Coordinates of C-alpha atoms and ligand atoms in Angstrom, one line a residue:
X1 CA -54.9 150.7 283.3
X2 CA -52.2 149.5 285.7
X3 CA -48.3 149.5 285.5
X4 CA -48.4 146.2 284.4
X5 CA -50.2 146.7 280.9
X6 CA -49.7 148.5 277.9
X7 CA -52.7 150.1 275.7
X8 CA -53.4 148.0 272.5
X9 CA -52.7 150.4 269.9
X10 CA -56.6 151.1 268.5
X11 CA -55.3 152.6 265.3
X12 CA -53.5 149.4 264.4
X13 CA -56.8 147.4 264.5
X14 CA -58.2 146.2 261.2
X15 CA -61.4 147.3 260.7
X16 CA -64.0 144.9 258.5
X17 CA -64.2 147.2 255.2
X18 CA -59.8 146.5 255.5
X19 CA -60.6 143.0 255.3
X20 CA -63.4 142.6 252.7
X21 CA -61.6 145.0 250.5
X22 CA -57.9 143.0 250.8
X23 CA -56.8 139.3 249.3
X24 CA -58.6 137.8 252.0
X25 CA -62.0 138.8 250.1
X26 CA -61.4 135.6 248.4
X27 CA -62.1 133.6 251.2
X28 CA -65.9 134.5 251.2
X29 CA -67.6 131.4 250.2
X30 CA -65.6 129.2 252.5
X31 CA -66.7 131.1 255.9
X32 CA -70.0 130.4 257.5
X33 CA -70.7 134.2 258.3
X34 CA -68.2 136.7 256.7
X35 CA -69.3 139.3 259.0
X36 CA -68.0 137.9 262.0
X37 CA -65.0 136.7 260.3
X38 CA -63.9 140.1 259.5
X39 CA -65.0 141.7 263.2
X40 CA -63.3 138.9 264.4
X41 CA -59.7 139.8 262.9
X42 CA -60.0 143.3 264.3
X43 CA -60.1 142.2 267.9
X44 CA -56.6 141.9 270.0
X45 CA -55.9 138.0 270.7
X46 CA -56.5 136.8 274.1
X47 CA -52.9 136.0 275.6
X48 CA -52.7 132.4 276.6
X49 CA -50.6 130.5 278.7
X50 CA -50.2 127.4 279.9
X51 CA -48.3 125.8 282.9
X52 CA -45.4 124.2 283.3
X53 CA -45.8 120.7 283.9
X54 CA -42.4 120.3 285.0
X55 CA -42.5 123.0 287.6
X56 CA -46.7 124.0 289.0
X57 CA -50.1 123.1 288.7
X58 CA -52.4 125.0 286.7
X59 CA -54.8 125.6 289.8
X60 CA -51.5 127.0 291.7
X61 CA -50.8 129.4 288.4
X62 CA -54.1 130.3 288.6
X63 CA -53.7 130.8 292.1
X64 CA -50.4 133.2 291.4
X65 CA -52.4 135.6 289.0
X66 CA -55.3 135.9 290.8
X67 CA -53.2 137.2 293.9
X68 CA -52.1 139.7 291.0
X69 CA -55.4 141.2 290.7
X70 CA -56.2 139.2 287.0
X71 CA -58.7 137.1 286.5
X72 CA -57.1 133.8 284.4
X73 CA -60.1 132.6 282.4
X74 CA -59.5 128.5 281.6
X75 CA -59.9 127.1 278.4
X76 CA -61.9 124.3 277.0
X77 CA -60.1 121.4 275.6
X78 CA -57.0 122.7 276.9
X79 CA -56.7 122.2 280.6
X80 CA -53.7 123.2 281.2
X81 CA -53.8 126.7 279.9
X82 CA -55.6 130.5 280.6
X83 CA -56.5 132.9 279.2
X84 CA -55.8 136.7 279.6
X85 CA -56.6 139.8 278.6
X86 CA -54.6 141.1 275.3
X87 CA -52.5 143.5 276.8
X88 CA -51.2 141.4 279.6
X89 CA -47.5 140.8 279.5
X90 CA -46.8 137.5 280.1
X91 CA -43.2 138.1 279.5
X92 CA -42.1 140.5 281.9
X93 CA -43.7 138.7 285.0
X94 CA -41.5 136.7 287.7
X95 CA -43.0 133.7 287.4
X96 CA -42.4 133.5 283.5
X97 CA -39.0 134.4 283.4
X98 CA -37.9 131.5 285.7
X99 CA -40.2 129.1 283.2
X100 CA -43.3 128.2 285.4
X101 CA -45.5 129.2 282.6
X102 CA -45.0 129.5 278.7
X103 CA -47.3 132.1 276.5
X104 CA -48.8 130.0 273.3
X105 CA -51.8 131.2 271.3
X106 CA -54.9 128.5 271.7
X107 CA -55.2 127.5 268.8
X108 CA -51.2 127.2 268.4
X109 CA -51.7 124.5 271.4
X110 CA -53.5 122.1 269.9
X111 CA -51.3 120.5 267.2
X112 CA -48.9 118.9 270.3
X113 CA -52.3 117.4 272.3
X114 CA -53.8 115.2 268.9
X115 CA -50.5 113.5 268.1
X116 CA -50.8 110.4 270.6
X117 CA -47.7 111.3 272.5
X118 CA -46.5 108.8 275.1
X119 CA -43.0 108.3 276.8
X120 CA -40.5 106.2 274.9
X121 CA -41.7 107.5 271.4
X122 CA -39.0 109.2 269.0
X123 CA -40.4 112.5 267.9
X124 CA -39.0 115.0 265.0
X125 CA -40.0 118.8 264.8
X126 CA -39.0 119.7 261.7
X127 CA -39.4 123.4 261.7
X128 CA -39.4 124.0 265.7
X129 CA -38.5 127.4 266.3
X130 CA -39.0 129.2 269.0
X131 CA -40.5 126.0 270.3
X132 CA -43.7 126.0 271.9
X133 CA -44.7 122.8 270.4
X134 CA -41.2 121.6 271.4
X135 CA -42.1 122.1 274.6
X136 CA -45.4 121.0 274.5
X137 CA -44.0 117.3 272.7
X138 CA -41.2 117.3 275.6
X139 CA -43.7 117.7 278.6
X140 CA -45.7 115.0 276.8
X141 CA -43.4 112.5 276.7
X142 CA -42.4 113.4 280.5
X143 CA -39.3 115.3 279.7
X144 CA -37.7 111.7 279.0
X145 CA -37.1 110.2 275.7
X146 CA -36.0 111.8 272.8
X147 CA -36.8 114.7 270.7
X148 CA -35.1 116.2 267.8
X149 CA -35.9 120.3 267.0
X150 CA -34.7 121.2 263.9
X151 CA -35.0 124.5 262.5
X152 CA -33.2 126.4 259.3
X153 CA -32.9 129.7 261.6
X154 CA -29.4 130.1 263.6
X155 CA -31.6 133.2 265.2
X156 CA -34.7 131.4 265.2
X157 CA -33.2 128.0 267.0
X158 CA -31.2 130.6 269.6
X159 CA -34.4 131.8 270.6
X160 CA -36.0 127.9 271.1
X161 CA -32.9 126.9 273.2
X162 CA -33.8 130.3 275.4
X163 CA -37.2 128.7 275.6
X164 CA -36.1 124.5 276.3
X165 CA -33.4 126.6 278.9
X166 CA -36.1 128.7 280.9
X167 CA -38.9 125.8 280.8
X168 CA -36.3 123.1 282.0
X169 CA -36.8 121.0 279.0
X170 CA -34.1 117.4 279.1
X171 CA -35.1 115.5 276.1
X172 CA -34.2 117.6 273.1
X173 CA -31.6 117.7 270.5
X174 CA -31.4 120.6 268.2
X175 CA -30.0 120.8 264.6
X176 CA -30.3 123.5 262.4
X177 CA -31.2 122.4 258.8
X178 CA -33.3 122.6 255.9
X179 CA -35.6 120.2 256.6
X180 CA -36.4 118.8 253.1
X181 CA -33.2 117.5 252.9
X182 CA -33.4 115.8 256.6
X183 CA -31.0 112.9 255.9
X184 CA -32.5 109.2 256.2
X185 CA -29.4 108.2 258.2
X186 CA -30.9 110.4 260.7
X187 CA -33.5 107.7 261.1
X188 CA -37.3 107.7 261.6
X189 CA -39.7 108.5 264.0
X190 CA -42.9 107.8 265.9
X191 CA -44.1 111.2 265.7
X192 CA -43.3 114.1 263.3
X193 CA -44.6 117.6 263.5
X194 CA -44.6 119.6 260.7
X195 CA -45.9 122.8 261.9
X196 CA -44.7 124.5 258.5
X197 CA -43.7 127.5 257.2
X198 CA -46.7 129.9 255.8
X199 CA -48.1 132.5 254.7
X200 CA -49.5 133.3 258.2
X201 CA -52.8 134.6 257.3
X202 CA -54.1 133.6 260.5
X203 CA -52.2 135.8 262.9
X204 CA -53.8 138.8 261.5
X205 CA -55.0 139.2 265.0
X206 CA -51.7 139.4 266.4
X207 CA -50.0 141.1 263.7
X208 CA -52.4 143.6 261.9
X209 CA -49.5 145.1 259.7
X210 CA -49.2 141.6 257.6
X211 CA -52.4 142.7 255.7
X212 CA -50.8 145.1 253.3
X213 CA -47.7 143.0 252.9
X214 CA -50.1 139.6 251.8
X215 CA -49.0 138.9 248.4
X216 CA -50.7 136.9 245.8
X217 CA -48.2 134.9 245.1
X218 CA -47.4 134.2 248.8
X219 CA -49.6 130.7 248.4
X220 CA -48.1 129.6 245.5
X221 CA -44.6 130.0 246.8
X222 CA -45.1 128.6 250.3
X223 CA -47.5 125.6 248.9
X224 CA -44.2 124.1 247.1
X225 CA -42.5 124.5 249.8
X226 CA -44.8 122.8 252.2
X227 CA -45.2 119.8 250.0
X228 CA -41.1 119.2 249.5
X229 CA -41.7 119.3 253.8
X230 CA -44.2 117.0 253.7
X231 CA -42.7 114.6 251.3
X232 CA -40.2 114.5 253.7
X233 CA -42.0 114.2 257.1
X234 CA -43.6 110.9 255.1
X235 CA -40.4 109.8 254.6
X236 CA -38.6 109.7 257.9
X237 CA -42.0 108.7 259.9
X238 CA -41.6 105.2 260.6
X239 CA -44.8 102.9 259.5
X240 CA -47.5 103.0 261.7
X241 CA -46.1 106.5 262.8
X242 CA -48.4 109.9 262.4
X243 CA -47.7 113.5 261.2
X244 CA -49.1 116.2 262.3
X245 CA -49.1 118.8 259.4
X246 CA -50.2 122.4 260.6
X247 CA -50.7 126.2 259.4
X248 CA -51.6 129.2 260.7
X249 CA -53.2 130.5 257.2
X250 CA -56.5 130.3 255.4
X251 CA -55.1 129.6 252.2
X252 CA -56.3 126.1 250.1
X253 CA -52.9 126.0 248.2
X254 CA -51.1 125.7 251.7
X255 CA -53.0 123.5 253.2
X256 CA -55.9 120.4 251.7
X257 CA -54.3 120.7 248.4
X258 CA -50.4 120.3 249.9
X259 CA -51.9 117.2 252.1
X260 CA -54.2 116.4 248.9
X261 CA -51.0 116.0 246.3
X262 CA -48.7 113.9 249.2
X263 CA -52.2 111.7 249.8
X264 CA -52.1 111.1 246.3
X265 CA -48.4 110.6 245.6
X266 CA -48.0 108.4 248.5
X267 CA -50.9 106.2 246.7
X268 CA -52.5 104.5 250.1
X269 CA -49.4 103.8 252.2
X270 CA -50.8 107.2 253.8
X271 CA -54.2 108.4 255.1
X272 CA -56.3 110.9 256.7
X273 CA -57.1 110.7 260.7
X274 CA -60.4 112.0 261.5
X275 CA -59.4 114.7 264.4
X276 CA -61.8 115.3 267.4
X277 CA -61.0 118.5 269.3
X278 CA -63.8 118.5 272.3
X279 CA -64.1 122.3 273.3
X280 CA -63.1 123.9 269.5
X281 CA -65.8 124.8 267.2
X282 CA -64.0 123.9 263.8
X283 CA -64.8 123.4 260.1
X284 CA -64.1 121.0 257.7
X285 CA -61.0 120.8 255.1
X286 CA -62.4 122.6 252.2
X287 CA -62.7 119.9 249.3
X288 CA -63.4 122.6 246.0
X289 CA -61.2 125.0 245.5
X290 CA -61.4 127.2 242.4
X291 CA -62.2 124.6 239.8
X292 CA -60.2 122.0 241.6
X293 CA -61.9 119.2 243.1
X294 CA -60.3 117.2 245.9
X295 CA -60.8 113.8 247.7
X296 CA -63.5 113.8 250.1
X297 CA -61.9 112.4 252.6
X298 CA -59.7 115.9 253.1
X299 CA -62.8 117.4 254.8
X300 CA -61.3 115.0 257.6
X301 CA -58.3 118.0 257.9
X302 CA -59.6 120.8 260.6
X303 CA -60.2 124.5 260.1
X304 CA -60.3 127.3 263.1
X305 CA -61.8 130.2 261.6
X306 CA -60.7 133.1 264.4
X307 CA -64.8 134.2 265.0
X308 CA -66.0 130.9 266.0
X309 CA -63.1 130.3 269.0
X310 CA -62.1 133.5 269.3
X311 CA -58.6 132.8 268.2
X312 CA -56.1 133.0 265.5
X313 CA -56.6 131.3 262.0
X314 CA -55.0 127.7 261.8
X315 CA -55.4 124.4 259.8
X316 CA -54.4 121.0 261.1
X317 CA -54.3 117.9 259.2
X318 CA -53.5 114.4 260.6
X319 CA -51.8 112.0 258.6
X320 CA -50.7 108.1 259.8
X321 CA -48.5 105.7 257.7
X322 CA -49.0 102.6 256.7
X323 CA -48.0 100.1 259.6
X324 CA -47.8 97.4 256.8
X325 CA -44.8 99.2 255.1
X326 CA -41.4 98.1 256.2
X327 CA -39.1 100.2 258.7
X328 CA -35.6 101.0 258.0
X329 CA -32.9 100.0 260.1
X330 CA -32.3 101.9 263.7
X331 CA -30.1 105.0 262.8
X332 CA -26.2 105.3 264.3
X333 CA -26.6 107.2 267.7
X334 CA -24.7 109.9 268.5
X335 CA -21.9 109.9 271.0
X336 CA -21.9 111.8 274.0
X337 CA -18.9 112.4 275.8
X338 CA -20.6 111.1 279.1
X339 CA -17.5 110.2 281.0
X340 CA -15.1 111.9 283.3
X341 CA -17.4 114.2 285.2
X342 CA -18.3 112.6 288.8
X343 CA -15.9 115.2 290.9
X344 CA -18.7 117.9 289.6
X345 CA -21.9 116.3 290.1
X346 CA -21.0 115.2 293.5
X347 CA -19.1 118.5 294.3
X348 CA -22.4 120.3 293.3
X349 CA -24.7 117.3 294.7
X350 CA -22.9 117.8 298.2
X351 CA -22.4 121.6 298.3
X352 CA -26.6 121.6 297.6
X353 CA -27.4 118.6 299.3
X354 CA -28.8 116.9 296.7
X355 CA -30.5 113.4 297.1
X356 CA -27.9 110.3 297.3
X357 CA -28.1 108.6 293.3
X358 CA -29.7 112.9 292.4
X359 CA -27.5 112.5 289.2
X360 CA -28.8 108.8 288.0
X361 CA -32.2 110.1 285.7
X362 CA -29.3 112.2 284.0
X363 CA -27.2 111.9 281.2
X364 CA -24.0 114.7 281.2
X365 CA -22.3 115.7 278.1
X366 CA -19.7 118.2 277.7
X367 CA -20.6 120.4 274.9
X368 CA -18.2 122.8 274.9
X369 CA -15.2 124.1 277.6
X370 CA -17.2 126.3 279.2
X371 CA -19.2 123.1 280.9
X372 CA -22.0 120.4 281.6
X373 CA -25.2 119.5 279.8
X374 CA -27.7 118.0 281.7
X375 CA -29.9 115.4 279.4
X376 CA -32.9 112.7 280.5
X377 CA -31.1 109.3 280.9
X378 CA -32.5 107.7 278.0
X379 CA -32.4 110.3 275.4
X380 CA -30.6 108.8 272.5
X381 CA -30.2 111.3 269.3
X382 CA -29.2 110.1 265.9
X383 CA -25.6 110.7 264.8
X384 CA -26.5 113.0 261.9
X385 CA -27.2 115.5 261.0
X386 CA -24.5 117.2 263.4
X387 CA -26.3 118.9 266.4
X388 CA -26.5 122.0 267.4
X389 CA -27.4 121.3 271.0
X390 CA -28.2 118.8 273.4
X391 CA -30.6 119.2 276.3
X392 CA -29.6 122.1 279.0
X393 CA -26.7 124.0 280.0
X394 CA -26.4 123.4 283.7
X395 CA -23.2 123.8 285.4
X396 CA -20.3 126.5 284.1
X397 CA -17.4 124.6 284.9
X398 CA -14.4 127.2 283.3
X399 CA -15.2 129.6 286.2
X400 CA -13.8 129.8 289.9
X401 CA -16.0 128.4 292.1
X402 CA -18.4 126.6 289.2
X403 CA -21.7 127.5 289.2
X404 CA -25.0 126.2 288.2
X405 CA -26.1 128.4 285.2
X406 CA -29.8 129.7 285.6
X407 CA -31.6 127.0 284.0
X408 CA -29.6 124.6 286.1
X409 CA -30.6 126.2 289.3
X410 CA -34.1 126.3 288.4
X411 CA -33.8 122.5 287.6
X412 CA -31.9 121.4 290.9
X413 CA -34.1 123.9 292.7
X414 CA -37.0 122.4 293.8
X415 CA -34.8 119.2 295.7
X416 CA -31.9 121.5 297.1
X417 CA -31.7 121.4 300.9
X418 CA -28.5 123.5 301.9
X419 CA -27.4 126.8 300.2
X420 CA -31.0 128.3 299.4
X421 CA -31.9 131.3 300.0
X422 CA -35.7 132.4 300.1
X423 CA -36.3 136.5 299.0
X424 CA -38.9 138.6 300.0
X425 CA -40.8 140.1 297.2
X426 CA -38.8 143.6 296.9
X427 CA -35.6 141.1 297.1
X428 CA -37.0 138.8 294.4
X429 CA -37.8 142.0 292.5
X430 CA -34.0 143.1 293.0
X431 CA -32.9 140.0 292.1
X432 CA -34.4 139.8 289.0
X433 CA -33.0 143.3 288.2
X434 CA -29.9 142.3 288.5
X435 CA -29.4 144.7 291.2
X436 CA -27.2 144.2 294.4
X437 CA -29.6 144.4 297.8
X438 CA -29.3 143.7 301.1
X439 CA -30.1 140.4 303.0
X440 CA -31.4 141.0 306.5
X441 CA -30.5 140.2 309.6
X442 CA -32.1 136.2 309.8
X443 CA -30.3 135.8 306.3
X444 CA -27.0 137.0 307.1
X445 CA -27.0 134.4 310.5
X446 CA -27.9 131.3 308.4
X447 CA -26.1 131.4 305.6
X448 CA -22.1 131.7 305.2
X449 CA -21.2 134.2 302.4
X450 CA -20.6 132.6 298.9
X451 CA -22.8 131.2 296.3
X452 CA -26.7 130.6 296.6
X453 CA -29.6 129.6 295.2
X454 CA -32.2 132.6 295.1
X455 CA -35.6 131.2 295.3
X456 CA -39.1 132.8 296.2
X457 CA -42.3 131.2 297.7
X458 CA -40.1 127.8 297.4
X459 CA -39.7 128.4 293.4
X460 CA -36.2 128.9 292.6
X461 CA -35.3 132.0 290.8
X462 CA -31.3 131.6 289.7
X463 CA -27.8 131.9 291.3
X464 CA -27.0 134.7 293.7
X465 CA -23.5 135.4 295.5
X466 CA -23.7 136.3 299.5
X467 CA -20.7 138.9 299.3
X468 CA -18.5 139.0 302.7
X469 CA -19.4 142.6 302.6
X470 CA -23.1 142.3 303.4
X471 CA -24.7 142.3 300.4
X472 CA -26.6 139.8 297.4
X473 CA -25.3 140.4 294.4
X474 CA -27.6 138.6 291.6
X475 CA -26.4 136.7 289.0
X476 CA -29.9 136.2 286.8
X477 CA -28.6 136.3 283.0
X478 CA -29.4 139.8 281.6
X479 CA -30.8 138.1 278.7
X480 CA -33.5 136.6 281.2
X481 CA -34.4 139.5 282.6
X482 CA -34.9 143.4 282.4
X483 CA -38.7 143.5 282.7
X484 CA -39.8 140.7 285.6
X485 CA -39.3 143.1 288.9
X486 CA -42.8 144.2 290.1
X487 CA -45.7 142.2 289.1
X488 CA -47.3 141.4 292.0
Ligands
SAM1 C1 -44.6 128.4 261.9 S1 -42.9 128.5 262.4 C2 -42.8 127.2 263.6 C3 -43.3 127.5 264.9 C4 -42.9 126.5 265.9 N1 -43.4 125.2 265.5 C5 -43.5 126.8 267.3 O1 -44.6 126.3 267.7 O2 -42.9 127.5 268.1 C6 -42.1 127.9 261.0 C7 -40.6 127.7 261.2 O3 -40.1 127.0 260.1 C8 -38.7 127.4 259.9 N2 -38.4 127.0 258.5 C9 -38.7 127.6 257.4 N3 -38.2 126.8 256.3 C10 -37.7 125.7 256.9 C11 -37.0 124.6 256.3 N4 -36.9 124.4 255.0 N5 -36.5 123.7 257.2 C12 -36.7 123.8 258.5 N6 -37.2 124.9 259.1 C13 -37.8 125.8 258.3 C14 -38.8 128.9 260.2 O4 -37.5 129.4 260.5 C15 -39.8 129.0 261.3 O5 -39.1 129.0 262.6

């Protein structure tokens, strides 16, 4: 065992007679082999990441690890993503905490690839947080467009902007709401995800402790819930649109006979996709379920049992409305206080020397005093409900000189041609420590002291100051950091 990893606790494990003797004993006639099921849930999850689109190429991520001694294992069906071993820390590694690569269970992945994305499409994520799917849904549509992420969770939607922030993502509005109540004002979409609450019997794998804490009525509860969701996704999905509904739990009452009821309450203004998944070994939608019979056409919903892909548990169903229906009226967009802010973006575009016209594929908003967000040109969110955010923080203007903030360095980055300052690897590892360190002697003649961007094998890291003094003091958020120095 290196520095890098941590032992998988052994005792935590389940073992199979934990599992046959549990709630999930229930589950025995719909598994192929029961046997493997239960070994299955015992065994650590893989970690899996996948690249940023935005920022490298999975062969040049691939490339990064296997200079770290690992050996990234790809994944069928899913191109851009690897596979690690379970105690890998994704986490606290450089490269991930300046957002080249995100860490997303498999199986968690797929939802975002069947749902036809394409630039221009309107997409709502009802329960979003902490937003790999976002992600996923704002990489597909090129970072342009827009996306709304809602999620009931102050905490939970904090931890989703963290994510958009580090990853770079420009095409997402956030509101925190219960999403059953999504207002129709609010307008409706192309695409929906509904990637719903549960009772997250599937991530037994990752979280061994939720066995003794499954509770009988736990299916019940969440199943009314889900539909109430559902109903609503229906609603605000404009006709001809699709919603993805997805779980990550075994249970019938959460998942064909939620989609089962809205099939039949929406009384053929809704159907069933059939869902191809090349490279996943899935099952059918269960259509019996003790004593109640469903329609056959729910075996068209997928099942990942975790022993025939090695993953998690999940349950994806794929629903399209009626293109016949009628749509509602465009909603009211909201307004962005857009104006007003030239002096900064050519004060920052000069000091960087960004391209002539840089700022053009941007929309700017100030969100609050403290400065600029940065959103895709086109993104156009509906006026209600109220937001909580839109696209990234980039440039703290209430400070003296402004500064990019972290994400915004990381975004500007890559096209910067004055003021960047390349670190070896103890200075990246420094840097990411927040420490202060030493430039050398090359540094110190080519750049004047002041501000910086810190960047490393050409990928920018964050802002660092280049005191008269003769040092570099970093400025990478603490928040960001803490574990990333020495991973390679
Ligand atoms: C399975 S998690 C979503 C994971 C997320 N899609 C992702 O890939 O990162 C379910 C989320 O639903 C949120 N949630 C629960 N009830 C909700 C509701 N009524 N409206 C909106 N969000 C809700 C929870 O806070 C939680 O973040």
């Amino acid at each position: 065992m290196n520095q890098r990893t941590a032992r998988v606790s052994a005792a935590s494990l389940l073992r199979p007679d934990q599992i046959a003797a549990s709630w999930l004993a229930r589950y025995r006639d719909l598994v192929d082999d029961w046997d493997a099921f239960a070994e299955a849930l015992g065994r650590p999850l893989p970690v899996t990441l996948w690249a940023n689109p935005g920022r490298i190429s999975v062969a040049a991520l691939t490339e990064l690890l296997v200079e770290q001694g690992l050996s990234p294992q790809p994944i069928q069906g899913l191109p851009n993503a690897l596979n690690l071993p379970p105690e890998f820390r994704a986490g606290q590694q450089w490269w991930y905490c300046v957002g080249l690569a995100h860490a997303q269970e498999a199986v968690s992945q797929l939802p975002v690839t069947l749902m036809d994305l394409k630039p221009g499409q309107r997409v709502l994520d009802m329960c979003a947080a902490p937003g790999g799917k976002t992600a996923q849904i704002a990489f597909a549509l090129d970072n342009r467009g827009t996306v709304v992420a809602n999620d009931i969770s102050y905490a939970r939607l904090k931890a989703l902007q963290g994510n958009l922030d580090r990853l770079g993502v420009l095409n997402v509005t956030t509101t925190q709401s219960d999403a059953s109540n999504w207002p129709s004002a609010g307008g409706q979409f192309d695409r929906i995800l509904l990637d719903a609450p549960c009772s997250a019997e599937g991530t037994l794998r990752r979280h061994p402790s939720l066995l003794q804490r499954l509770d009988p009525s736990d299916a019940e509860r969440f199943g009314s819930r889900q539909r109430a969701l559902l109903r609503k996704a229906v609603q605000r999905c404009r006709p001809g649109g699709l919603i993805l509904y997805s779980t990550c739990t075994f249970a019938p009452e959460e998942n064909e006979l939620v989609v089962a009821d809205i099939l039949a309450e929406c009384d053929g203004r809704l159907r069933l996709r059939a869902i191809d998944i090349p490279g996943f070994d899935t099952a059918p939608g269960v259509t019996q379920w003790q004593g109640r019979v469903l329609p056959p056409e729910l075996a068209r919903c997928r099942r990942f049992w975790p022993h025939r892909n090695d993953t998690g548990g999940f349950f994806i169903a794929l629903l399209e409305k009626d293109a016949g229906l009628s749509p509602e009226p465009e909603p009211e967009l909201a307004t962005l206080d857009g104006d007003g802010h030239d002096e900064w973006l050519e004060g920052l575009r000069s000091k960087y020397g960004l391209p002539e016209g840089y700022w053009c594929r941007y929309r700017v908003h100030r969100q609050t005093r403290r400065g600029l967000h940065l959103m895709a040109a086109d993104h156009a969110p509906p006026a209600v409900p109220p937001a909580a955010g839109h696209g990234l923080f980039f440039h703290r203007t209430n400070v003296h000189p402004p500064k990019p903030t972290t994400s915004g360095a990381l975004l500007i980055g890559p096209e910067v041609t004055r003021f960047r300052l390349e670190l070896s690897r103890k200075q990246r590892d420094a840097y990411l420590r927040r420490e202060t360190f030493a430039p050398t002697r090359e540094q110190r003649a080519v750049h004047p002291p002041g501000q910086v961007i810190a960047s490393y094998r050409g990928y920018a890291l964050g802002i660092a100051i280049l005191h008269r003094s003769g040092v570099i003091e970093s400025q990478f958020p603490s928040r960001w950091s803490g574990q990333a120095a020495g991973t390679d």
